[in-house]
Amino acid sequence: MPEGPEIKTNSLFVNSVCNGKIFTGKPIRSAVAKSPEIDFDCNKYTISSKSRGKELMLVLQCECTVCDKMHLLFRFGMSGKFMFTSKEQLPKHAHLQFYTAANTSSAEQCVLSFVDARRFGSWHITQEWGQERGPDVVYEYDAFCDNILHNLHQETIFNKPICEVLLNQKYFNGIGNYLRAEILFR
DNA sequence: GGAGTATGAAGAT
DNA sequence: TCTTCCTACTCCA
């Protein structure tokens, strides 16, 4: 699933389902996950999201003034996605789980989870976007264009078949195999 | 039941 | 440039 548009859609989805919700407790990591534990044990926090190319940033914001925000950078690999379900319907392959507080407006406890069947995806505790990845074509259109126009003279990068150039994430952050195929076909 | 396929990308050669 | 990580699904004998 996940190339730029799907990452953006996932980010909008997270913001939609988490709007007005309070989350609680330390996020739960599955036993087989390779990405780090999240030491953010907060009684009441909110979750918001933003995206840039193939990366999605979750922001955990504690309601108290004592705790700091925590930023988590996600890459989705080949099969990553976010889901929001009841605790009872937690999907298989939910490798990082954020639980809503039980006493919020909805009666049952819900879970925002990062689901990734193939486990090629990852998360990192950082607020920096990937250093080797270029601007987002939607959210940073001018920077996206400038980045390409100012580097077009670099023959080792751009003097190649366009089907190879389009996969260079330093300039086309968010383009993957299916998008380059669609773009070149059209 | 086995072979082949899948939207990523780090690490080895 | 090749290999590896991993699961789910389709197709075929």
mmCIF file of C-alpha atoms (C1' of nucleotides) in Angstrom, chain C:
data_model
loop_
_atom_site.group_PDB
_atom_site.id
_atom_site.type_symbol
_atom_site.label_atom_id
_atom_site.label_comp_id
_atom_site.label_asym_id
_atom_site.label_seq_id
_atom_site.Cartn_x
_atom_site.Cartn_y
_atom_site.Cartn_z
ATOM 1 C "C1'" DT C 1 23.971 -4.831 -8.113
ATOM 2 C "C1'" DC C 2 22.455 -8.477 -5.219
ATOM 3 C "C1'" DT C 3 20.546 -10.319 -0.961
ATOM 4 C "C1'" DT C 4 17.870 -10.118 2.892
ATOM 5 C "C1'" DC C 5 14.175 -9.138 6.057
ATOM 6 C "C1'" DC C 6 8.651 -11.110 6.346
ATOM 7 C "C1'" DT C 7 3.591 -12.427 5.553
ATOM 8 C "C1'" DA C 8 -0.407 -13.002 2.636
ATOM 9 C "C1'" DC C 9 -2.271 -13.993 -1.376
ATOM 10 C "C1'" DT C 10 -3.011 -16.222 -6.195
ATOM 11 C "C1'" DC C 11 -2.216 -19.673 -9.433
ATOM 12 C "C1'" DC C 12 -1.246 -24.271 -10.886
ATOM 13 C "C1'" DA C 13 -0.120 -29.247 -10.856
#
